CSV table of C-alpha atoms and ligand atoms in Angstrom, one decimal:
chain,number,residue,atom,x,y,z
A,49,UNK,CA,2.6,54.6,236.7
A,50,UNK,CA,6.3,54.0,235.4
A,51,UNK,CA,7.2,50.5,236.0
A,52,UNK,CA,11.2,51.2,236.9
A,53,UNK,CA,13.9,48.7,237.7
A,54,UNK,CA,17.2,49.9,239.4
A,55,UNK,CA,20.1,47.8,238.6
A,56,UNK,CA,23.2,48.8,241.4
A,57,UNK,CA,20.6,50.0,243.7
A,58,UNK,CA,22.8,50.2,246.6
A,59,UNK,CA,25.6,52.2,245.3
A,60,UNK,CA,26.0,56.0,244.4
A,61,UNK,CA,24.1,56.5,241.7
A,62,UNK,CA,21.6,53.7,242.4
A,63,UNK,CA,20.6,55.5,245.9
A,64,UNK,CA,20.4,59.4,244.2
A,65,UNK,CA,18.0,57.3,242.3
A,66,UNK,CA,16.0,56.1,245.2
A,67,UNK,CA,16.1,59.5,246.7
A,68,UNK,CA,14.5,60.8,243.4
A,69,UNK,CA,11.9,58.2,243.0
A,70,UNK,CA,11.0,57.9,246.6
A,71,UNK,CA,10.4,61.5,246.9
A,72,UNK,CA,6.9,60.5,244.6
A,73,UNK,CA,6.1,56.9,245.3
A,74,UNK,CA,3.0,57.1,243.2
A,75,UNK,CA,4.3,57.7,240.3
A,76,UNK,CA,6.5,54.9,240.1
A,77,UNK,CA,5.8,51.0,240.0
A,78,UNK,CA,9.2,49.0,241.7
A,79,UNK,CA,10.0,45.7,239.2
A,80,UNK,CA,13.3,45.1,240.4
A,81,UNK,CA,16.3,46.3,242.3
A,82,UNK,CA,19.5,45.0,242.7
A,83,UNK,CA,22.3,45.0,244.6
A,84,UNK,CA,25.8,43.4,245.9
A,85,UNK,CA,27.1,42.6,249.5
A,86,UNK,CA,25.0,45.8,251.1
A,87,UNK,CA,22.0,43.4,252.1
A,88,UNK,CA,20.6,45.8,254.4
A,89,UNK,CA,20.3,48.6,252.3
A,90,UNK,CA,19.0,46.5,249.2
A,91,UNK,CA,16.6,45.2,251.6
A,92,UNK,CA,15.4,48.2,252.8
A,93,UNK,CA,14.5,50.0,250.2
A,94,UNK,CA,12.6,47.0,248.5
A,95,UNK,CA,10.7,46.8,251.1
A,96,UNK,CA,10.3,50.8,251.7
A,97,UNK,CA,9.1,50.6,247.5
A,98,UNK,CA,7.7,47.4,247.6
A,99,UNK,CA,10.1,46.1,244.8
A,100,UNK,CA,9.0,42.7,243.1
A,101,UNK,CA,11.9,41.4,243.3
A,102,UNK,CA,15.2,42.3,245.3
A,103,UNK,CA,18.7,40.8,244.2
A,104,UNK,CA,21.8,40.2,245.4
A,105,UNK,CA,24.9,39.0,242.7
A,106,UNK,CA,25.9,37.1,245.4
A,107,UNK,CA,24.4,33.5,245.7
A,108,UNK,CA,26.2,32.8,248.9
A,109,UNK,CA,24.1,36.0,250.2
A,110,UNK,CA,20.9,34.8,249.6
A,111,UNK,CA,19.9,33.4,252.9
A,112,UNK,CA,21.0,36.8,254.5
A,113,UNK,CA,18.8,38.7,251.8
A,114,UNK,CA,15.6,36.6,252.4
A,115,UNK,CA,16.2,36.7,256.1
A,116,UNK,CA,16.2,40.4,255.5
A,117,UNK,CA,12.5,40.5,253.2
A,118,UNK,CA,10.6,38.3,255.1
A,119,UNK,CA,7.5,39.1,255.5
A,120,UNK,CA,7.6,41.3,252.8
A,121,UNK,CA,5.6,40.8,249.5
A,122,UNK,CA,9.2,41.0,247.6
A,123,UNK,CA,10.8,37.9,246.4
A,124,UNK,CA,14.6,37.4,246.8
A,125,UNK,CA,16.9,35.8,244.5
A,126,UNK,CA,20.3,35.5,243.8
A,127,UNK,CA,23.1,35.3,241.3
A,128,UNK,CA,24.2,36.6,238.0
A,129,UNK,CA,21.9,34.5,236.0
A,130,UNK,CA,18.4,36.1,238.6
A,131,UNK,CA,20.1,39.5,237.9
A,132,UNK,CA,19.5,39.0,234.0
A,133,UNK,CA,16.5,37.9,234.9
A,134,UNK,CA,15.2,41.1,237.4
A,135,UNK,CA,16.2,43.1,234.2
A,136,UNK,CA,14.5,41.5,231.7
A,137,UNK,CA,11.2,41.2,233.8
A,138,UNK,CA,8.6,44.3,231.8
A,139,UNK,CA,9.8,47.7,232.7
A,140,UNK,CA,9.5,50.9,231.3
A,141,UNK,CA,12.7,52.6,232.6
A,142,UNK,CA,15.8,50.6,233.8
A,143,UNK,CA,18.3,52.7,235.4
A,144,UNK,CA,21.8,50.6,234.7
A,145,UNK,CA,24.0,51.2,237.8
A,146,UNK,CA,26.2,48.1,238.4
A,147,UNK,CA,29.8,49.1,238.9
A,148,UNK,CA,31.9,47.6,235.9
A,149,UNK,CA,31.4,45.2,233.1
A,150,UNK,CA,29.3,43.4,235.1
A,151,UNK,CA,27.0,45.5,234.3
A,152,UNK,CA,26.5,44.8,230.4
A,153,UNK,CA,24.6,41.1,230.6
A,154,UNK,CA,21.9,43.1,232.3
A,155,UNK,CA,21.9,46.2,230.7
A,156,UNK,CA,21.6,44.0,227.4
A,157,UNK,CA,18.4,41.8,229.1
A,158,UNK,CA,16.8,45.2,230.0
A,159,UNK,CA,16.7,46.5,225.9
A,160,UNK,CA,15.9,43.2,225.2
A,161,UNK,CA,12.4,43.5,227.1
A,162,UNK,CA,12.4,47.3,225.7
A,163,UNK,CA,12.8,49.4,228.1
A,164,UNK,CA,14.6,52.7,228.2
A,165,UNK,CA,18.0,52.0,229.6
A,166,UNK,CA,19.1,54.6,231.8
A,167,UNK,CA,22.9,54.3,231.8
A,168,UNK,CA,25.4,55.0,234.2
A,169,UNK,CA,27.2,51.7,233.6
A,170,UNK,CA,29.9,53.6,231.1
A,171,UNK,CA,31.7,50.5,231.3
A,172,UNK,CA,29.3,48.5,229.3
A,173,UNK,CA,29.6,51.0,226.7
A,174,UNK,CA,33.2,50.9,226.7
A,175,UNK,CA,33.7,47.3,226.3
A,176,UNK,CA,30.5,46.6,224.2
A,177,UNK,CA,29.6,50.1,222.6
A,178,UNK,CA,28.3,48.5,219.0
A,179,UNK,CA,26.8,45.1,220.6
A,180,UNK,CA,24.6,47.6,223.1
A,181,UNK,CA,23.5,49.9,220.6
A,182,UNK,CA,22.3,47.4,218.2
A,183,UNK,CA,20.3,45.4,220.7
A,184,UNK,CA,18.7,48.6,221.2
A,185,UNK,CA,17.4,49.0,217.6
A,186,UNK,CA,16.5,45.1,217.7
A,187,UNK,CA,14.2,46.1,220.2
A,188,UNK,CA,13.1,49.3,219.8
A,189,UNK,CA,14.6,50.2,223.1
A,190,UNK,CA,16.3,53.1,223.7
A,191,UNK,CA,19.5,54.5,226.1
A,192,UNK,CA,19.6,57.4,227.5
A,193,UNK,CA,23.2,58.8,228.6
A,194,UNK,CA,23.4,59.6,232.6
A,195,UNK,CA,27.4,59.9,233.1
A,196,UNK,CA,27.1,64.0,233.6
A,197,UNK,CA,28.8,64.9,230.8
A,198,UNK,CA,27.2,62.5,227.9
A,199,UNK,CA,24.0,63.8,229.7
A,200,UNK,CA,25.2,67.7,228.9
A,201,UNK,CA,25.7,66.4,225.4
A,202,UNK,CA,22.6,65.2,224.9
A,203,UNK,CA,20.8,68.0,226.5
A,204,UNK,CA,23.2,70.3,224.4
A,205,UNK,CA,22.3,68.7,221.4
A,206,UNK,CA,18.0,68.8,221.2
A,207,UNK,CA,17.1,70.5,218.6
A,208,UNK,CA,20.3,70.7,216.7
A,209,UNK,CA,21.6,69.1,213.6
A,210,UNK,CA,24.1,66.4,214.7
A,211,UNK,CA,25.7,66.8,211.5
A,212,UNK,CA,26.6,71.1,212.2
A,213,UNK,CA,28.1,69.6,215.3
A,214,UNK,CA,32.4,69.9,215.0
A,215,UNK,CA,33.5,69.5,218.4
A,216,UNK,CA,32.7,68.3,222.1
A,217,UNK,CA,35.0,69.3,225.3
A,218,UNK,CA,34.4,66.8,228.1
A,219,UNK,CA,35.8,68.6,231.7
A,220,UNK,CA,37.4,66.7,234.4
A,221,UNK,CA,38.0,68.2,237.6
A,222,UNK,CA,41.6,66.2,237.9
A,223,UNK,CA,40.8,64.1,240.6
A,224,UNK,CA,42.6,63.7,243.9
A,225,UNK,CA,45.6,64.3,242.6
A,226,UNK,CA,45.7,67.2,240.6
A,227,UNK,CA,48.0,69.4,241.7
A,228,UNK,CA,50.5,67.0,243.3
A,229,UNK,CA,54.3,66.8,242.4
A,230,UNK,CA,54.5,64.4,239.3
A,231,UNK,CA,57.3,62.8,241.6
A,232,UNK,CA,54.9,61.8,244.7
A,233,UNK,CA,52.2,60.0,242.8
A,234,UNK,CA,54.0,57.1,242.8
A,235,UNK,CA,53.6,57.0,246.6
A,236,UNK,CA,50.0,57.8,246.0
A,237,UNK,CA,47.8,55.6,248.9
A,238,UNK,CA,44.5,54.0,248.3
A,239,UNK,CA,42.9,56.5,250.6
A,240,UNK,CA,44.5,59.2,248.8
A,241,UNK,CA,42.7,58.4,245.9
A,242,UNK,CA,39.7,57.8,247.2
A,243,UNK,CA,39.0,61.5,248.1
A,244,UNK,CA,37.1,63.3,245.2
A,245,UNK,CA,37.8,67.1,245.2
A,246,UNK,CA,33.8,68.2,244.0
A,247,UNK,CA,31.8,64.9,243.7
A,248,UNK,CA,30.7,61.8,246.1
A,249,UNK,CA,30.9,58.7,244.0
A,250,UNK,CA,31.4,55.2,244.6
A,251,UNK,CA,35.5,54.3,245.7
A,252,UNK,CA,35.9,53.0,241.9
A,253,UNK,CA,35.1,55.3,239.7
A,254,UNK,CA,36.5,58.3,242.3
A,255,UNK,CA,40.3,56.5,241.6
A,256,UNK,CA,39.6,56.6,238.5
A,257,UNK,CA,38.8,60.6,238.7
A,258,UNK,CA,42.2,60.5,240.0
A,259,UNK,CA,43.9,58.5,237.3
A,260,UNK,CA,41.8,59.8,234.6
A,261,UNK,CA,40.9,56.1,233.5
A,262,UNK,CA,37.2,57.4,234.1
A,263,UNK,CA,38.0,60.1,231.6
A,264,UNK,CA,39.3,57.7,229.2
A,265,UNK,CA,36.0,55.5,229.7
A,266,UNK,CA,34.0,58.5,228.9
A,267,UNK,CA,36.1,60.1,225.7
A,268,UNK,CA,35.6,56.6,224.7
A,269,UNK,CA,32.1,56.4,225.5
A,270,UNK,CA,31.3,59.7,223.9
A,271,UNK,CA,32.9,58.1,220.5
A,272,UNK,CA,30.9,54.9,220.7
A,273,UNK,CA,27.1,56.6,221.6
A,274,UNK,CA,27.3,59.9,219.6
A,275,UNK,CA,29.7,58.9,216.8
A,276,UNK,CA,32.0,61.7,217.3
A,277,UNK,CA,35.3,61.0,215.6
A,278,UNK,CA,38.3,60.8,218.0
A,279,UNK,CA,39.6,63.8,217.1
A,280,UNK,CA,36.4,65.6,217.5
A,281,UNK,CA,37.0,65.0,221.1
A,282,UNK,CA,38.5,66.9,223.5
A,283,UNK,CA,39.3,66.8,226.9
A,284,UNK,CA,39.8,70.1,229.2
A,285,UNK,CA,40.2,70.2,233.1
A,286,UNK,CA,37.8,72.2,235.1
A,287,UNK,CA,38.6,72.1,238.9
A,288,UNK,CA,35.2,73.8,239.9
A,289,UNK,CA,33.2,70.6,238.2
A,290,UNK,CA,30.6,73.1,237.2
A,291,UNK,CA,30.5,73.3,233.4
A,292,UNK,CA,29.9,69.4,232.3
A,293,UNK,CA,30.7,69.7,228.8
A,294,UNK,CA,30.5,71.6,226.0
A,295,UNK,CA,29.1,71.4,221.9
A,296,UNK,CA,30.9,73.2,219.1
A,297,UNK,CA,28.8,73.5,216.0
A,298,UNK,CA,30.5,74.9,212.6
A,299,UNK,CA,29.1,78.3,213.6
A,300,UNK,CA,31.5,78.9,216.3
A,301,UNK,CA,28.8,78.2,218.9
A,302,UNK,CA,29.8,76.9,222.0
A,303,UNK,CA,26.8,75.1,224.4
A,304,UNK,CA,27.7,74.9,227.4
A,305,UNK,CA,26.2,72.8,230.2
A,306,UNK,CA,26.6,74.4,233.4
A,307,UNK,CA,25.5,73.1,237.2
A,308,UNK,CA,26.2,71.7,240.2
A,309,UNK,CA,28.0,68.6,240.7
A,310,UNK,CA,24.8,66.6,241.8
A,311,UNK,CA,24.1,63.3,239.7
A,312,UNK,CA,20.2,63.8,240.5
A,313,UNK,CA,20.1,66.6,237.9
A,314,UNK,CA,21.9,63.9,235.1
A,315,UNK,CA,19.9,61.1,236.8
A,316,UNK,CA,16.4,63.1,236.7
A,317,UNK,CA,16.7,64.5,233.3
A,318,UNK,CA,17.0,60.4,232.2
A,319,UNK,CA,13.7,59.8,234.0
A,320,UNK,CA,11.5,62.5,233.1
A,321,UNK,CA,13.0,63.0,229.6
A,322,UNK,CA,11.7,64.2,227.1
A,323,UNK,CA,10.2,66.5,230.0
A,324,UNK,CA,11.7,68.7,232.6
A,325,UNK,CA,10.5,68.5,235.9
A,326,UNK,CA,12.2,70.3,238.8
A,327,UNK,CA,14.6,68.3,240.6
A,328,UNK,CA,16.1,68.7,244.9
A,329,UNK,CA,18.8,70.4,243.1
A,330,UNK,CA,20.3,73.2,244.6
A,331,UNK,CA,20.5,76.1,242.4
A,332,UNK,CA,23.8,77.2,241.3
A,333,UNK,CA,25.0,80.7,242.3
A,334,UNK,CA,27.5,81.9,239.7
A,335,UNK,CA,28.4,84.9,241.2
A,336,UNK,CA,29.5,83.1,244.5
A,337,UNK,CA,31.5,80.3,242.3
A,338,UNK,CA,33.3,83.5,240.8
A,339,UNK,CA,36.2,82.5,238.5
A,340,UNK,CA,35.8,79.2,236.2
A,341,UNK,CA,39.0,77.8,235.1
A,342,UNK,CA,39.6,75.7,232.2
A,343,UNK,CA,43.0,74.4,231.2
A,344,UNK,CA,44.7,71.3,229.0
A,345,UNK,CA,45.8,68.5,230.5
A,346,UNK,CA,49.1,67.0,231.2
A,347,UNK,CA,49.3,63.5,229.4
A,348,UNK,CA,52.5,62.9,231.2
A,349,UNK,CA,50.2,63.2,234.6
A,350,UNK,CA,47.5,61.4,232.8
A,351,UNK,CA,48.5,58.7,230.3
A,352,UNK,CA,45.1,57.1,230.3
A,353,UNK,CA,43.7,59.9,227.9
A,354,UNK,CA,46.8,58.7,225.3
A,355,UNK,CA,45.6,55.3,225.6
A,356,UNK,CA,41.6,56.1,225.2
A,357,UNK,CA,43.0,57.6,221.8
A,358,UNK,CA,44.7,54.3,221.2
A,359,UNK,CA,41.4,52.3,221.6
A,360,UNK,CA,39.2,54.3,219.6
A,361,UNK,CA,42.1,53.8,216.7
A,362,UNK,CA,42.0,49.9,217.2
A,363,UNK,CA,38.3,50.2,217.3
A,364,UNK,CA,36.9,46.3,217.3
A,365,UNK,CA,37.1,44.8,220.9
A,366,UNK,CA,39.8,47.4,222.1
A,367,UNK,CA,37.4,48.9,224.7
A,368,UNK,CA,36.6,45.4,226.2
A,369,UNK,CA,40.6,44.6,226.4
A,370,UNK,CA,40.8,48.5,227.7
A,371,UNK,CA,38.1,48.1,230.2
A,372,UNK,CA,39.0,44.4,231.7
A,373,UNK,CA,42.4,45.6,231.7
A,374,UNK,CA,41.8,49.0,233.7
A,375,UNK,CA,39.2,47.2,235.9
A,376,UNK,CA,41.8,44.4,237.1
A,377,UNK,CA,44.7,47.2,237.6
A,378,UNK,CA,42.6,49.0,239.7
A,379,UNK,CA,41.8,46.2,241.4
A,380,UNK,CA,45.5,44.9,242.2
A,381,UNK,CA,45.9,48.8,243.5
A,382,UNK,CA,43.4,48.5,245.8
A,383,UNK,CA,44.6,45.4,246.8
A,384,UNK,CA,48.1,47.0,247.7
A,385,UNK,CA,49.5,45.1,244.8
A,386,UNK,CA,50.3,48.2,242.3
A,387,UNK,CA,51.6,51.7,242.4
A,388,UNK,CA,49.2,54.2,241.4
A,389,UNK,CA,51.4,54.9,238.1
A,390,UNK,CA,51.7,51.1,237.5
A,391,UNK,CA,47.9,50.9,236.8
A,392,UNK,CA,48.3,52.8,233.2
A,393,UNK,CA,51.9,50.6,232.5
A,394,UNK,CA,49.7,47.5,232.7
A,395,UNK,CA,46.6,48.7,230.7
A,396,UNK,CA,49.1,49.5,228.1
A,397,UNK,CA,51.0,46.4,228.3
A,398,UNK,CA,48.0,44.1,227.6
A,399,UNK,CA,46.5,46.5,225.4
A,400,UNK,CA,49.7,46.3,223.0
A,401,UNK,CA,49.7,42.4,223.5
A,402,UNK,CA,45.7,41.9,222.3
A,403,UNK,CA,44.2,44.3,220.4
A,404,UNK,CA,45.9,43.5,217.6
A,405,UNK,CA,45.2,39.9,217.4
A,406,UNK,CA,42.2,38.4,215.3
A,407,UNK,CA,39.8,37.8,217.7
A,408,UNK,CA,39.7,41.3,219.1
A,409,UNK,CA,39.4,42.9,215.1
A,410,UNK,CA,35.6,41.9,215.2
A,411,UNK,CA,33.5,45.0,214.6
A,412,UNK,CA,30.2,43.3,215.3
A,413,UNK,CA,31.3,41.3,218.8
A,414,UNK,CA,28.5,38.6,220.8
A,415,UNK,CA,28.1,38.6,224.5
A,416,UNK,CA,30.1,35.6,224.1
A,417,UNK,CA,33.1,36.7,222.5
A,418,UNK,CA,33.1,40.3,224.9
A,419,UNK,CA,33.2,37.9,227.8
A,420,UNK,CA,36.3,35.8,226.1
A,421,UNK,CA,37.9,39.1,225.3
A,422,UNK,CA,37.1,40.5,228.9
A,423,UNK,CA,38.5,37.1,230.5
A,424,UNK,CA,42.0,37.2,228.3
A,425,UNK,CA,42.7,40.7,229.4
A,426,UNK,CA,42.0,40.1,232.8
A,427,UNK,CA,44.9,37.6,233.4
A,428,UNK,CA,47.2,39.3,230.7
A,429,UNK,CA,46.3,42.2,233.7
A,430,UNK,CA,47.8,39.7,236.3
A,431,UNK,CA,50.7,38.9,234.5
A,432,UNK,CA,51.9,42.3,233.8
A,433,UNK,CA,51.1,43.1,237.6
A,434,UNK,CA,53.0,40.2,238.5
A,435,UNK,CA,56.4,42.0,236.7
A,436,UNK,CA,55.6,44.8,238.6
A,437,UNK,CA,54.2,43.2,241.9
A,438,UNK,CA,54.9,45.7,245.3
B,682,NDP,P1,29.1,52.1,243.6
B,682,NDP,O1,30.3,51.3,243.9
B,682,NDP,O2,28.7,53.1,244.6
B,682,NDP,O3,27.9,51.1,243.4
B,682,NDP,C1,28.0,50.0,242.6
B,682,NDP,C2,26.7,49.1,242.6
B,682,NDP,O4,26.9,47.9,241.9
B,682,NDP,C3,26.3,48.7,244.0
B,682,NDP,O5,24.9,48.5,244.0
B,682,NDP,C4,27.0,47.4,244.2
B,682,NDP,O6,26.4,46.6,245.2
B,682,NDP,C5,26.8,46.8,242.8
B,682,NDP,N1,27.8,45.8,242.4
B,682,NDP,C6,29.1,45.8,242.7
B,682,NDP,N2,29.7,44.7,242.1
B,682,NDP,C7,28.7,44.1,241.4
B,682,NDP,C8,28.7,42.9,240.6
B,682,NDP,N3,29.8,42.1,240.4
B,682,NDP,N4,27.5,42.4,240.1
B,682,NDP,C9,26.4,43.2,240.4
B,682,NDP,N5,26.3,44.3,241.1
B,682,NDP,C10,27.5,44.7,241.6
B,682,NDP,O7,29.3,52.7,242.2
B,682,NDP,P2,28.7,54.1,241.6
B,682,NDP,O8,27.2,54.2,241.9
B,682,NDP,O9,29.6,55.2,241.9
B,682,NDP,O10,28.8,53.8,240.0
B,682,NDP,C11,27.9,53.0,239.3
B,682,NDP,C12,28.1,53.1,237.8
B,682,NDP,O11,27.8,54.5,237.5
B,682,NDP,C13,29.6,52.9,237.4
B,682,NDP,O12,29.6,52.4,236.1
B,682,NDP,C14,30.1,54.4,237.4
B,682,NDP,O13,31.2,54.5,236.4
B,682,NDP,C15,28.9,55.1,236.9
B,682,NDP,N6,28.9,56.5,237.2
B,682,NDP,C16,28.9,56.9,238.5
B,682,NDP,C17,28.8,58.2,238.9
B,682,NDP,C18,28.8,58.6,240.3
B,682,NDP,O14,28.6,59.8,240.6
B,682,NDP,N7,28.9,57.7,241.3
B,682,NDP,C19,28.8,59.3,237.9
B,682,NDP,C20,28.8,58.8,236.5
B,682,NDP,C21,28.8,57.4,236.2
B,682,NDP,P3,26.9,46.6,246.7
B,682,NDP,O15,27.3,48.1,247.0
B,682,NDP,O16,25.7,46.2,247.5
B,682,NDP,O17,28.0,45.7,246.9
C-alpha cells in the first residue's frame, strides 16, 4: 500500500487527486490531508479515506473541523505549525497542493521525511527553487513536476540526454482575456477573470491564466527545476490547450506533449510514475479538435512574461520578491483595490525596489530569510497599491 498525504486537499487539484485515489482505495494508505476554510469537504473525504489526520490552516476552525470528524478514527488539528507536522508524519507520496507560498514550509517538511513530493505548489518553487531542491538531495527525496507543462517536460525528456536538449516552448492558452481590445482590460472585472477559456482551476491561478503571472511562475519554474537557461525558454500561445509543451534537442526534434486539458493525466502520471497506468481520461480526438494554433505572444498584453525574464536575471531571492509581490497584487484585485493592469505595475515596482539589495543577492536562501524576503515584498506590494488605490 502507498502511504499518501494530500496537502490542499480541498481545492482543484487536491480533489482530481481524491477522485484518482478514491477510484482504488486499496491501494492507497491516507496519512494526512489538509485543507483551508472548506471544513466540510476536508472532512468528508477524511472520513470517506479514513485519513490519520485531517487539517485545517485555520486554528479559529478547529472546533468546526472536529465537530465535523467525530466519531471518526481521524484526528483534527489545526494551524500552520499541525500542517508542517501532517507533512512530515512517514509517507511515501505527498501531493503538494496548497495555493501560494504557503505552501513551501510543508512541501519542505514532506522531503524532509523523504517522500516523493508531488508538486503542484509552483509557487514554492518560484520563491524557493534552490532551498527546495537541495532539501531534496539532503534527504534523498525526490519532486516530481505536476503543473501540466513541467509534467510534458519531464515525460518529454525520459530517456533523453538533458544535455542534446536546446530548447522548451511552454503553451498558454491566453486566459480570459485573450482576445480583448488592449484598451478594455483596464476595465477588466474580477468575474471576468475568473472564467478560464479550456481548464477548471482554482479562482487564483485562473486570473493568473488571464494575466499571464501563472505563465511567468512556470517559465520561472521551468528555469529553477530543469536548469534551462532563460533564453532556452520560450513561451508560445495555444488557445486549444491541447499540446502542453514541447522539447527541442540539437537534432531539430521537436517532442511534443499532446492531450486534453485534464490535470488527472499530469496528476496520475506523478503517482504511478515511473509506471503508466490508465487514467478516467477522456481520449483526445484530433480529428474533431481540427486546426491547432500556435502563435507569439504580445508582451505589451502580457508584461508578466518581461518580468519572469527579469527574475531569472537577478536570480538570488528574485522569485520570492516576484512571487509575494504577484500574490499581494492579486490579492488587492480581488479585493476591488487594483485594476487588472495595475497588478504587473506593482510587481515591477517592488521588484525594482528589492531585488537588488543585499539581502535578496543570496544564492543559497533559509526558510528564514525566504519568509523575511516574502514579508518585505508583501507591504512594498501595499505601498505601491496604495499610489494606485481605486
Ligand atoms: P485552489 O484554490 O482550488 O485550492 C487551494 C488549496 O489550498 C485548498 O485546499 C485551500 O483550502 C488551501 N489553502 C488556501 N489557502 C491556504 C493557506 N494559507 N494555508 C494552507 N492551505 C491553504 O487551488 P488549485 O487547486 O487551483 O491550485 C493549487 C496549486 O496548484 C497552486 O499552486 C496552483 O498554482 C497549482 N496548479 C493548479 C492547477 C489547476 O488546474 N488547478 C494546474 C497547475 C498547478 P480551502 O479551499 O479549504 O480554503
Amino acid at each position: 500500500m502507498k502511504r499518501v498525504s494530500i496537502l490542499g486537499a480541498t481545492g482543484s487539484i487536491g480533489q482530481s487527486t481524491i477522485d484518482l485515489i478514491g477510484r482504488d482505495p486499496a491501494a492507497y494508505d491516507l496519512v494526512a490531508l489538509t485543507g483551508g476554510r472548506n471544513i466540510a469537504q476536508l472532512a468528508s473525504d477524511a472520513r470517506r479515506l479514513r485519513a490519520d489526520i485531517a487539517v485545517t490552516a485555520h486554528e479559529d476552525l478547529l472546533p468546526e473541523l472536529r465537530g465535523a470528524l467525530a466519531g471518526s478514527a481521524t484526528e483534527a488539528a489545526a494551524g500552520p505549525a499541525a500542517l508542517v507536522e501532517a507533512a512530515h508524519r512517514p509517507a511515501d507520496w505527498v501531493m503538494s497542493a496548497i495555493v501560494g507560498v504557503a505552501g513551501l514550509a510543508p512541501g519542505l517538511a514532506a522531503l524532509q521525511q523523504g517522500a516523493t513530493l508531488a508538486l503542484a505548489n509552483k509557487e514554492s518553487l518560484v520563491a524557493a527553487g534552490q532551498l527546495l531542491l537541495r532539501t531534496a538531495r539532503a534527504h534523498g527525496a525526490r519532486i516530481l513536476p505536476v503543473d501540466s507543462e513541467h509534467s510534458a517536460i519531464f515525460q518529454a525528456l525520459v530517456g533523453e540526454d538533458a544535455s542534446a536538449v536546446t530548447r522548451v516552448v511552454i503553451t498558454a492558452s491566453g486566459g480570459a482575456f485573450r482576445d480583448w481590445p488592449l484598451a478594455r482590460l483596464a476595465q477588466a472585472t474580477v468575474a471576468e477573470a475568473s472564467s478560464h477559456p479550456n481548464w477548471d482551476m482554482g479562482q487564483r491561478i485562473t486570473i493568473d491564466s488571464a494575466s499571464m503571472f501563472n505563465k511567468a511562475l512556470e517559465v520561472i519554474e521551468a528555469h529553477e527545476f530543469f536548469g534551462f537557461a532563460p533564453d532556452q525558454i520560450e513561451v508560445l500561445l495555444h488557445p486549444q490547450s491541447l499540446v502542453h509543451a514541447l522539447v527541442g534537442f540539437c537534432d531539430g526534434a521537436l517532442m511534443a506533449h499532446v492531450g486534453p486539458p485534464d490535470m488527472r493525466h499530469a496528476i496520475g502520471y506523478a503517482l504511478n510514475w515511473p509506471h503508466r497506468r490508465p487514467l478516467p481520461v477522456p481520449a483526445l480526438d484530433l480529428a474533431a479538435a481540427g486546426v491547432l494554433e500556435f502563435r507569439a505572444p504580445d508582451e505589451t498584453r502580457y508584461p508578466a512574461l518581461r518580468l519572469a525574464r527579469e527574475v531569472m536575471g537577478e536570480g538570488g531571492l528574485a522569485g520570492a520578491i516576484f512571487n509575494a509581490a504577484k500574490e499581494r497584487a492579486l490579492d488587492h484585485f480581488i479585493a476591488g483595490h487594483l485594476r487588472f493592469t495595475d497588478m504587473s505595475a506593482v510587481v515591477d515596482e517592488v521588484l525594482s525596489d528589492l531585488a537588488a539589495t543585499s539581502d535578496a543577492r543570496n544564492d543559497a536562501p533559509t526558510l528564514d530569510l525566504v519568509a523575511h524576503m516574502d514579508h518585505l515584498a508583501r507591504h512594498r506590494a501595499d505601498m505601491a497599491t496604495e499610489t494606485r488605490k481605486l
